[in-house]
Coordinates of C-alpha atoms and ligand atoms in Angstrom, one line a residue:
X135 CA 275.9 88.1 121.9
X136 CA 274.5 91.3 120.8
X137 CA 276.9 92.2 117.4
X138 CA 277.0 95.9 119.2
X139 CA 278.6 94.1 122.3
X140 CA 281.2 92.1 119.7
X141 CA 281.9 95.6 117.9
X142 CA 282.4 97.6 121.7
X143 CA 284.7 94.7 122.6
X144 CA 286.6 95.0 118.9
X145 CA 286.6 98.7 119.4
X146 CA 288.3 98.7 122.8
X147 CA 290.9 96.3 122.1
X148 CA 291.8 98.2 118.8
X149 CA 292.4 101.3 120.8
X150 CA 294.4 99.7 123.6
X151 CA 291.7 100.0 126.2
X152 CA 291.9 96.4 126.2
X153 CA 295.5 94.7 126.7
X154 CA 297.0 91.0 127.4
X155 CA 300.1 89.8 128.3
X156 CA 301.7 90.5 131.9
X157 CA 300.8 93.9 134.6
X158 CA 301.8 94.7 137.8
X159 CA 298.7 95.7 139.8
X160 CA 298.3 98.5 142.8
X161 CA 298.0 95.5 144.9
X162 CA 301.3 94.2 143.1
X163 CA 299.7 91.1 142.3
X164 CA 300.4 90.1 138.7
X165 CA 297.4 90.4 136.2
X166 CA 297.4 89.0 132.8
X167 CA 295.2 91.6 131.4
X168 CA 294.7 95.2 131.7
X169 CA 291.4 97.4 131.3
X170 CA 291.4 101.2 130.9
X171 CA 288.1 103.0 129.8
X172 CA 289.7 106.3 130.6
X173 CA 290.2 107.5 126.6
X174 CA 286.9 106.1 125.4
X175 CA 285.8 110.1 124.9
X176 CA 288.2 110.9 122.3
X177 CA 286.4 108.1 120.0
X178 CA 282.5 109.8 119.6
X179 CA 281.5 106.5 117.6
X180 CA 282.5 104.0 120.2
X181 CA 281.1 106.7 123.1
X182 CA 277.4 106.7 120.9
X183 CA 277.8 102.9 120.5
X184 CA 278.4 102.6 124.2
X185 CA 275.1 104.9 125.2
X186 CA 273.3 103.0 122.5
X187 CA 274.0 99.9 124.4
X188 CA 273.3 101.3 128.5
X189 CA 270.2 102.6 126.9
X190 CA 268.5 99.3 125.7
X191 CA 270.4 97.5 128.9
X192 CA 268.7 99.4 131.5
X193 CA 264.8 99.5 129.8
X194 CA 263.7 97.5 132.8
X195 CA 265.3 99.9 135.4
X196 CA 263.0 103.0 136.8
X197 CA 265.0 105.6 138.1
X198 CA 264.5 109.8 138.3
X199 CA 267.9 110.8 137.9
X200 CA 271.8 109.4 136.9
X201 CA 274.9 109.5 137.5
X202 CA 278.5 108.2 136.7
X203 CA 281.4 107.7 138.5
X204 CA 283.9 110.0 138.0
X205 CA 285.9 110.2 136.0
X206 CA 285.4 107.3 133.0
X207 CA 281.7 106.9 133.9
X208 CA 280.6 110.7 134.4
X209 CA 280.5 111.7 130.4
X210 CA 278.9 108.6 129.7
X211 CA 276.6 109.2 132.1
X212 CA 276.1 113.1 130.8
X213 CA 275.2 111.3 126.9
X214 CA 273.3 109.1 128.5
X215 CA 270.8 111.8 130.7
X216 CA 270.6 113.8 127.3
X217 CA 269.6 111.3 125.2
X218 CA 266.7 109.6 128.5
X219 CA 266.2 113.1 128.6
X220 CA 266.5 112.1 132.5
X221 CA 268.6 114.8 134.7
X222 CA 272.0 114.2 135.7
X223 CA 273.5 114.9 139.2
X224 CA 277.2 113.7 140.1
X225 CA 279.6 113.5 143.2
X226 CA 282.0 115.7 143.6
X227 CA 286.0 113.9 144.5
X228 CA 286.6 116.2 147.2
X229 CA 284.1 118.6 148.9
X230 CA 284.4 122.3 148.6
X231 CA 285.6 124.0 151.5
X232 CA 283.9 127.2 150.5
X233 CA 280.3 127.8 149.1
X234 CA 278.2 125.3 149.5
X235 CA 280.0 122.4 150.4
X236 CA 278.0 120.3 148.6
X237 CA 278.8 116.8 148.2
X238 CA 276.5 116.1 144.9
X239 CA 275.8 118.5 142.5
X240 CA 273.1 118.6 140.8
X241 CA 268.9 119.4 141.5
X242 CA 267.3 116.8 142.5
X243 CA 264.4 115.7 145.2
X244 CA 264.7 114.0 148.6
X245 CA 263.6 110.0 148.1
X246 CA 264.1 110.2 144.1
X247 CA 265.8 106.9 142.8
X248 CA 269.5 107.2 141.2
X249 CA 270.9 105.1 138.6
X250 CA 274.9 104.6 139.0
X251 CA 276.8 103.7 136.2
X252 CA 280.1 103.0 136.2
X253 CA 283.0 101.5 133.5
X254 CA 284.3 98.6 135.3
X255 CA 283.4 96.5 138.7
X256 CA 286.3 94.4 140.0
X257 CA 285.8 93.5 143.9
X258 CA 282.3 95.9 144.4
X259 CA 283.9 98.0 146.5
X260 CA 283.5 101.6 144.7
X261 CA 280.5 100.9 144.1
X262 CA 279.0 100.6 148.1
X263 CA 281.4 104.2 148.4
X264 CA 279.0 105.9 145.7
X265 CA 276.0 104.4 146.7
X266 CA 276.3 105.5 149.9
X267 CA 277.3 109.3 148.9
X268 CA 274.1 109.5 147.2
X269 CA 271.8 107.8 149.7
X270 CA 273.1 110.4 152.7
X271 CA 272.0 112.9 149.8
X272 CA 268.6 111.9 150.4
X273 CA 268.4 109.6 147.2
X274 CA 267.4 105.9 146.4
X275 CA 270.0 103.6 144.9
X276 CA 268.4 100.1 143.0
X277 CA 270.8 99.8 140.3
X278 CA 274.1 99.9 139.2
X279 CA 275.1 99.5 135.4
X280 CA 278.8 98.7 134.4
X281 CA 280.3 98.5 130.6
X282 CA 282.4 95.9 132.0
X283 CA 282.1 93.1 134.9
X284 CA 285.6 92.0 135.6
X285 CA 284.5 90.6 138.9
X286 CA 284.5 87.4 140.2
X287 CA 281.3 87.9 142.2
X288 CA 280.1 91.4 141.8
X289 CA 276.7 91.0 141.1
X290 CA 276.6 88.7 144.4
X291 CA 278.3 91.2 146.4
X292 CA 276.0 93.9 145.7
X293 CA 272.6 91.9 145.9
X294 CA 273.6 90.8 149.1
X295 CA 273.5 94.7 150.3
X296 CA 270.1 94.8 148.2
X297 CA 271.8 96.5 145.0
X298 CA 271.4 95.2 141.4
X299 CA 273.9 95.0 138.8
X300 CA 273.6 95.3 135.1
X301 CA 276.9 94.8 133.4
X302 CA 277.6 94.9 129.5
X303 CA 279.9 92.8 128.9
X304 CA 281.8 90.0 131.4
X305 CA 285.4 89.0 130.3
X306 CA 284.2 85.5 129.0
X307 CA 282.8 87.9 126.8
X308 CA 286.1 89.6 125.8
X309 CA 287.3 86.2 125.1
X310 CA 285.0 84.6 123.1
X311 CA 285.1 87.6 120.9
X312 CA 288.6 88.3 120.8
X313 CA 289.6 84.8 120.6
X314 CA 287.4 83.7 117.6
X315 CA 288.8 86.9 115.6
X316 CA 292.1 85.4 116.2
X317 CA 293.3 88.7 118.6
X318 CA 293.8 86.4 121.8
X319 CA 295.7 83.2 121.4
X320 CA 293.8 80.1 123.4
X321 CA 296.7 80.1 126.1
X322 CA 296.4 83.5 127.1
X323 CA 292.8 83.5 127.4
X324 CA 293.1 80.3 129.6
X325 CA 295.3 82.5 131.7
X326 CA 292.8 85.4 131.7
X327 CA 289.4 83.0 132.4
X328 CA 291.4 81.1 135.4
X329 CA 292.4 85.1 137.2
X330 CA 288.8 86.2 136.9
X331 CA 287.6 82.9 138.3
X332 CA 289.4 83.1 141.6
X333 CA 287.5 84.4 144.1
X334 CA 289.2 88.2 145.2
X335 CA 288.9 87.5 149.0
X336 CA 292.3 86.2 149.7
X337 CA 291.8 82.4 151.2
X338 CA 291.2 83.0 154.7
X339 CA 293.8 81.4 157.0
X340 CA 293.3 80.2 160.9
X341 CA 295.3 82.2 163.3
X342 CA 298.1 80.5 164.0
X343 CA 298.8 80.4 160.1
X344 CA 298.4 84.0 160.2
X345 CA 301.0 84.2 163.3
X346 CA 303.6 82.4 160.7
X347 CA 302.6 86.0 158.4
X348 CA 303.0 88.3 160.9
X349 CA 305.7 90.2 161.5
X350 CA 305.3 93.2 163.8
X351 CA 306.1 92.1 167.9
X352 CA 303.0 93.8 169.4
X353 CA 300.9 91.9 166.9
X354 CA 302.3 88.7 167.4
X355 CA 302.2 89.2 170.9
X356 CA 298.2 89.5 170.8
X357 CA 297.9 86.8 168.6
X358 CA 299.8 84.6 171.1
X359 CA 297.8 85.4 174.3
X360 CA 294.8 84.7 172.3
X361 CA 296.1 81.3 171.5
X362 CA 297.6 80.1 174.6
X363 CA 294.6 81.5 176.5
X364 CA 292.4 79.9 174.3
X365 CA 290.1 83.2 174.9
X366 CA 289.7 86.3 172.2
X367 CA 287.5 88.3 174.7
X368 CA 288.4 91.4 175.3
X369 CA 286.8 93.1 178.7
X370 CA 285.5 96.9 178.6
X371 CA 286.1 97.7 182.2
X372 CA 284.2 100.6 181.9
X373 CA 283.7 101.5 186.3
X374 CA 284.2 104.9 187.5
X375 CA 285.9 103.6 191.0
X376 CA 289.1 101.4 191.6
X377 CA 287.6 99.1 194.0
X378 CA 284.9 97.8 191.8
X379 CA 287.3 98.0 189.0
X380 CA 289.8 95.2 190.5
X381 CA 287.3 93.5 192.1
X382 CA 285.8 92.8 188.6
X383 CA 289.3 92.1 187.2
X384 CA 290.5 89.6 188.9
X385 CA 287.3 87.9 188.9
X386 CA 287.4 87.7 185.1
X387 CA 291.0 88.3 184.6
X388 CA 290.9 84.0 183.9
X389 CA 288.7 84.3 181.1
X390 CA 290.2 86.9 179.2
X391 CA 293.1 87.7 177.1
X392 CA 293.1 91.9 177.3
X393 CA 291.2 94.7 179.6
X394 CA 290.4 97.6 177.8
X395 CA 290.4 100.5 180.3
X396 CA 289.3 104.3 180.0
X397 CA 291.2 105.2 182.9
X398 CA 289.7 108.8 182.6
X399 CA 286.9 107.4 183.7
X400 CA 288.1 106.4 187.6
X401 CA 287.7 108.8 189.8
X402 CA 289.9 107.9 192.5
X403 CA 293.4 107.1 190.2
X404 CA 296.5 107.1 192.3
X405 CA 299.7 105.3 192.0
X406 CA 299.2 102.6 193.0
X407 CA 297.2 101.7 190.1
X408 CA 298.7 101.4 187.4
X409 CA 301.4 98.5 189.4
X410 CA 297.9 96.6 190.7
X411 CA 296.6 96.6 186.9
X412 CA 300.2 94.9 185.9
X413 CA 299.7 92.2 188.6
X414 CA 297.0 91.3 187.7
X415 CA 297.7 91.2 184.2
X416 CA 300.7 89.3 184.7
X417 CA 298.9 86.5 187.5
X418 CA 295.9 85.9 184.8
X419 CA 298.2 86.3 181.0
X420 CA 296.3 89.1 180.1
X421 CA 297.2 92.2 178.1
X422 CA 296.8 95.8 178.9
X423 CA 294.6 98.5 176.2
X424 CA 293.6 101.8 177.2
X425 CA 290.6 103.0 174.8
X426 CA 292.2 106.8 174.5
X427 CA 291.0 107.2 171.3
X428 CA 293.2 109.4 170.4
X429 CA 292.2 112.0 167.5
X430 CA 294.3 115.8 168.0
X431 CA 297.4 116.7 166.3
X432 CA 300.7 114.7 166.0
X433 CA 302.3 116.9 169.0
X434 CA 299.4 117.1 171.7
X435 CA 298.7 113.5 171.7
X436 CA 302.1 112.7 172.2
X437 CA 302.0 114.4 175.4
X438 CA 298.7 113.3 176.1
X439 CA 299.9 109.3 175.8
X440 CA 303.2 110.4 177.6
X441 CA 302.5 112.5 180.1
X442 CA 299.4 114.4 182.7
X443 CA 298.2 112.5 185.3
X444 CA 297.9 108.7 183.6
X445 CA 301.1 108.4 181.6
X446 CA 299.2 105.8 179.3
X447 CA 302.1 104.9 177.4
X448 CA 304.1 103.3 180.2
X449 CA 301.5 100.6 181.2
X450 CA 298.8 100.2 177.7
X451 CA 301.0 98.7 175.1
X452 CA 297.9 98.9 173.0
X453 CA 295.4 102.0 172.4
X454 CA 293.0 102.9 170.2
X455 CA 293.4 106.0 167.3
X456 CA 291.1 107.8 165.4
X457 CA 292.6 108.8 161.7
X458 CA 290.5 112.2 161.5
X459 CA 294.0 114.4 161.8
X460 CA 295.6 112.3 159.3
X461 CA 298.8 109.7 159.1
X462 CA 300.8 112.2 161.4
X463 CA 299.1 111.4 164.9
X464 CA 300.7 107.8 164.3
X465 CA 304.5 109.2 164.1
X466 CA 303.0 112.0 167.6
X467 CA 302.1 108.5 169.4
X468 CA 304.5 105.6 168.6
X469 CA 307.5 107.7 167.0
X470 CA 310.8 108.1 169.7
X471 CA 308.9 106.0 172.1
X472 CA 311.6 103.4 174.5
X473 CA 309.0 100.6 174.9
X474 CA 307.0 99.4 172.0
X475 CA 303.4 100.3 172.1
X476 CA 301.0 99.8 169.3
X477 CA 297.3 101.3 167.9
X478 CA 293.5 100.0 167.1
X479 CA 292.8 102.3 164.5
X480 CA 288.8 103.2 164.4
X481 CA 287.8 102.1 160.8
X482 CA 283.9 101.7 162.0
X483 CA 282.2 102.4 165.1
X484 CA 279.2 101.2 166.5
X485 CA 277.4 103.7 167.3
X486 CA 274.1 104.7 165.8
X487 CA 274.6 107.8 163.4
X488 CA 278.3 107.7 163.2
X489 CA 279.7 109.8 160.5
X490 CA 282.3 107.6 159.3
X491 CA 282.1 106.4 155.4
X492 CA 283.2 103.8 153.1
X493 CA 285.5 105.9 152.1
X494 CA 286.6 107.4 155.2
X495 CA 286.9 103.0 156.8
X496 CA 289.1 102.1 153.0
X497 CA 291.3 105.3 153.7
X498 CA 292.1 104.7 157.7
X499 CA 292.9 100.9 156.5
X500 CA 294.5 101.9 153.8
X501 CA 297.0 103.9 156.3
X502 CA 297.1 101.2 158.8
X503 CA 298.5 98.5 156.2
X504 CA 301.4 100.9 155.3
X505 CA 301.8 101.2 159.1
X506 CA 301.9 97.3 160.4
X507 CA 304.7 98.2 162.6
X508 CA 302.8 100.4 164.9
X509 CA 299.7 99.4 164.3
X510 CA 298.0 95.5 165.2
X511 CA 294.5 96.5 163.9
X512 CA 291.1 98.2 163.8
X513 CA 288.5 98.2 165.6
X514 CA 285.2 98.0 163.3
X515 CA 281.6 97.1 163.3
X516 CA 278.6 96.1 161.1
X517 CA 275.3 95.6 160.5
X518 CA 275.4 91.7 160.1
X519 CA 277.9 88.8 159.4
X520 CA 278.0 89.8 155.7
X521 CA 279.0 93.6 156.1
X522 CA 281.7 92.6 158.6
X523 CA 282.9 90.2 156.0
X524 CA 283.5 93.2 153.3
X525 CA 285.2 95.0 156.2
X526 CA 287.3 92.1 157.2
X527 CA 288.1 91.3 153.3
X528 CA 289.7 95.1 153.4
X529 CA 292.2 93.8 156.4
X530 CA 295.3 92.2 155.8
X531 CA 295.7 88.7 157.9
X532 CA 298.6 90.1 159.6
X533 CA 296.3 92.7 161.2
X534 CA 293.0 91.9 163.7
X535 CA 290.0 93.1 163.6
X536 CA 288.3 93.8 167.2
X537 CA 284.8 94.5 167.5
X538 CA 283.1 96.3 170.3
X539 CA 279.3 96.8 170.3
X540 CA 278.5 92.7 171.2
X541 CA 275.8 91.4 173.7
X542 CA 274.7 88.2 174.2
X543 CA 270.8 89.7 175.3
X544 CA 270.5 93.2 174.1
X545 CA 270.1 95.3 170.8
X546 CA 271.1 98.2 172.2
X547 CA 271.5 100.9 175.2
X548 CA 268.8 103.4 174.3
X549 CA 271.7 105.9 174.0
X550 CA 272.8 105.3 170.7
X551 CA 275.4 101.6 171.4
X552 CA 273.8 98.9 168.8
X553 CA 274.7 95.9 169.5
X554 CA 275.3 92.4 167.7
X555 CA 275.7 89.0 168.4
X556 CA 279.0 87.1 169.1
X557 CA 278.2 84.8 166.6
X558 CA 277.5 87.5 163.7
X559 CA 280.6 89.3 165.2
X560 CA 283.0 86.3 165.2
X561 CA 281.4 84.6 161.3
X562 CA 281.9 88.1 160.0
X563 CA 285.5 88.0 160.5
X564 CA 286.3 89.9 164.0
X565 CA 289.1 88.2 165.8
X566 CA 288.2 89.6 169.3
X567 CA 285.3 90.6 170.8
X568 CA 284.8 93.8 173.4
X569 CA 282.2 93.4 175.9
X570 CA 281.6 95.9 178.6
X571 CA 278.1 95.9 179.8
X572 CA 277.6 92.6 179.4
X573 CA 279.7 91.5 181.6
X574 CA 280.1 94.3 184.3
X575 CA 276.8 95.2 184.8
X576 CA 275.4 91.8 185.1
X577 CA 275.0 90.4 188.7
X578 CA 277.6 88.1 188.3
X579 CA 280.4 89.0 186.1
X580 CA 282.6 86.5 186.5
X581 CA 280.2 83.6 185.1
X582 CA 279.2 86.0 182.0
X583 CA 283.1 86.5 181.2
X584 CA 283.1 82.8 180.9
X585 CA 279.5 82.9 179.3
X586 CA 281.2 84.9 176.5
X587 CA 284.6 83.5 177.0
X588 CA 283.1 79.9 175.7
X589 CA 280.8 81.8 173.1
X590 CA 283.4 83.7 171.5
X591 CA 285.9 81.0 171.6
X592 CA 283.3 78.1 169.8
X593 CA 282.2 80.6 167.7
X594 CA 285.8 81.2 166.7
X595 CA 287.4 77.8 167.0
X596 CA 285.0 76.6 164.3
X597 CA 285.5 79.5 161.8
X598 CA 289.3 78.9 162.1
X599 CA 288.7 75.1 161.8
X600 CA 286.9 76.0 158.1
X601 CA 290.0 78.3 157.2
X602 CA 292.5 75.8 158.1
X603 CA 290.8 73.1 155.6
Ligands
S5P220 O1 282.7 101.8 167.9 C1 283.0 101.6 169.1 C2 284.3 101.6 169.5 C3 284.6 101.3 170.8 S1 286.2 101.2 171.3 N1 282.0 101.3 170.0 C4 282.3 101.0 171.3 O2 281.3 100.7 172.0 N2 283.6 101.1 171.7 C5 283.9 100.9 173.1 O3 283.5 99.5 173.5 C6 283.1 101.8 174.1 O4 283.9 103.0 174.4 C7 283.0 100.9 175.3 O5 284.1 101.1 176.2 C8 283.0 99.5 174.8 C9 281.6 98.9 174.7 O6 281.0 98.8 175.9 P1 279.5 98.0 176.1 O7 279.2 98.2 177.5 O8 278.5 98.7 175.2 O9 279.8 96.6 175.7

């Protein structure tokens, strides 16, 4: 090892940027060492050692301009631009609401490349939110540098979305150096080498171990049908008259465990509706999800789930949100409510040039696991197996993950729906599939349903075999 790399890792331990012994995490796990890069600027010799080092570490990487992440990265960054003589932009943490509105500042041309550099990586996660900030700026991302890997797989997680990562030092690193100097006795950095060795992703577990997890009665209650009906294929009943719409559902109704319904959508609702949909839910053990989507302030969508012309909340136990208006429309919807009911929050959609972000998909799941009691899931999408799997890695296993946007023959619907396959859907992680089209508009709906019914379920049956090992 480089003797700069020994004397950054001396430094940082000598001014407590580095600690051992026993810390409580955000997550509350238990880690038995602590990183924080955040007071490197007050020591100008470790700061020129640092830039000294990212310069000769990145002589293989072409790039136009750079940034850091704010806020440890973004000085580091600013030495580093001065002394490449290479421009710096950077991302602002919130947007401005006047001027403007800029979300990176900076000059800089459409299509130019971006190097990202950053102190730490632990799961990889950050780094696909800044990547993507730049990128809808117009730039290129290739590279990512970071003073210190403290992943288990990072570099892995980010070639498999194309990106490379350059890191300075790794924590087997910290311990050789610190242990040889006699600053890290041999137990503790046993300790330390077997935490960063685990893999982050929590071991995945099959569904009926999750149903030992979970708590919340809506939840459980999903989890059970899916079970007992040996089906997780949801039905989009997407028809714009009744007749077609029962006709459908009780020719399916066998091979599913839910109906998702956009009852807005019917033209000729009457009363008797709602009673039919509940027969037929209770003769084929299926549940009931009206796809409201939800999105205004905590007050208007209580009456709109309560009351007008559907009064959702008194047959859907399950609906879908959106998290746009913030934490509150959860307390308008489920708050003072007689019967339980319970939300799909929208964490990803499907459709092409959505405007949801990483950040905006880690902050709506972020609410929903503070919020298990009210809410069973999210719906989400991807573009293969592999992005669902970083999505499903966010999700607690007392939560589901439904995915909408699957089709056993298309790609898409020409107006925007992109669609993937039940396999990619179900490997990823999903725990239910949504299929409208597929179904209804196919000549014979009832021998699709069962066509994805069986699809779904092998394709899910074997993933939960693995997770059960
Ligand atoms: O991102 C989404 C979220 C939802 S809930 N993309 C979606 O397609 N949906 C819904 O799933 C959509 O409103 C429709 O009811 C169903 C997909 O229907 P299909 O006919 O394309 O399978």
């Amino acid at each position: 090892m480089k003797i700069e790399k020994q004397n950054l890792i001396l430094d940082l331990h000598r001014i407590g940027a580095l600690k051992f012994g026993e810390f409580k995490l955000k997550s509350g796990a238990s880690s038995p060492f602590y990183i924080d890069l955040r007071s490197i600027i007050s020591y100008p010799e470790i700061v020129k050692n640092i830039v000294s080092l990212l310069k000769s570490e990145i002589s293989n990487c072409k790039f136009d301009v750079i940034t850091g992440i704010p806020y440890t990265a973004l000085p580091l960054a600013a030495q580093l631009s001065l002394e490449l003589n290479t421009p710096l932009v950077y991302q602002r943490k919130e947007v401005k609401a006047y001027g403007t509105g800029k979300l990176i500042e900076g000059h800089f041309k459409q299509g130019q490349t971006c190097l990202i550099i950053d102190d730490l990586i632990t799961t990889g996660e950050s780094k696909f939110e800044a990547a993507e900030a730049m990128e809808q700026a117009g730039l290129t991302v290739h590279d990512f540098v970071c003073l210190i890997d403290r992943s288990y797989n990072g570099s892995e997680v980010l070639a498999k979305q194309g990106y490379q990562l350059i890191s300075i030092v790794t924590v087997a690193d910290m311990i050789e150096v610190l242990t040889t100097k006699g600053l890290l006795d041999a137990q503790l950095a046993s300790k330390v080498s077997d935490f960063v060795n685990q893999p982050v992703e929590k071991p995945q577990l099959s569904l009926s171990q999750r149903l030992r997890e979970t708590k919340a009665p809506l939840t459980r209650k999903l989890m059970e049908t899916i079970l007992r009906k040996k089906s997780n294929l949801i039905l989009s009943l997407d028809v714009e008259d009744t007749k077609t719409f029962f006709e459908i559902l009780d020719a399916t109704g066998p091979e599913i465990f839910m109906v998702k319904t956009h009852v807005d959508i019917i033209k000729d609702f009457r009363g008797d509706f709602v009673p039919r949909l509940k027969g037929l839910a209770e003769k084929y053990d299926f549940l009931i999800f009206e796809d409201r989507k939800f999105a205004d302030i905590g007050s208007t969508v209580r009456k709109q789930f309560r009351s007008g012309v559907h009064r959702i909340a008194e047959w859907a136990e399950y609906v879908t949100v959106h998290m746009i208006a913030g934490e509150a429309i959860l307390d308008g919807l489920f708050g003072d409510l007689e019967v339980p009911r319970s939300g799909f929050l929208l964490a990803r959609m499907s459709a092409k040039g959505n405007l949801i972000s990483e950040t905006y998909t880690r902050q709506v799941i972020e609410i929903g696991k503070s919020r298990k009691a009210c809410v069973s899931g999210y719906i989400g999408h991807g573009v293969n197996a592999e992005d669902i799997k970083r999505l499903r890695n966010k999700i607690p296993q007392d939560q589901l993950l439904l995915m909408p946007g699957v089709n056993l023959d298309s790609g898409g619907d020409g107006l925007g729906q992109q669609y993937l396959s039940v396999e990619s859907a179900i490997e990823g992680g999903a725990d239910a599939i949504i299929v409208g089209r597929g179904i209804i508009a196919s000549e014979n709906p009832a021998i699709e349903a069962k066509r994805y019914r069986d699809s779904g379920w092998k394709a899910f049956k074997s993933r939960d075999e693995q997770y059960a090992k």
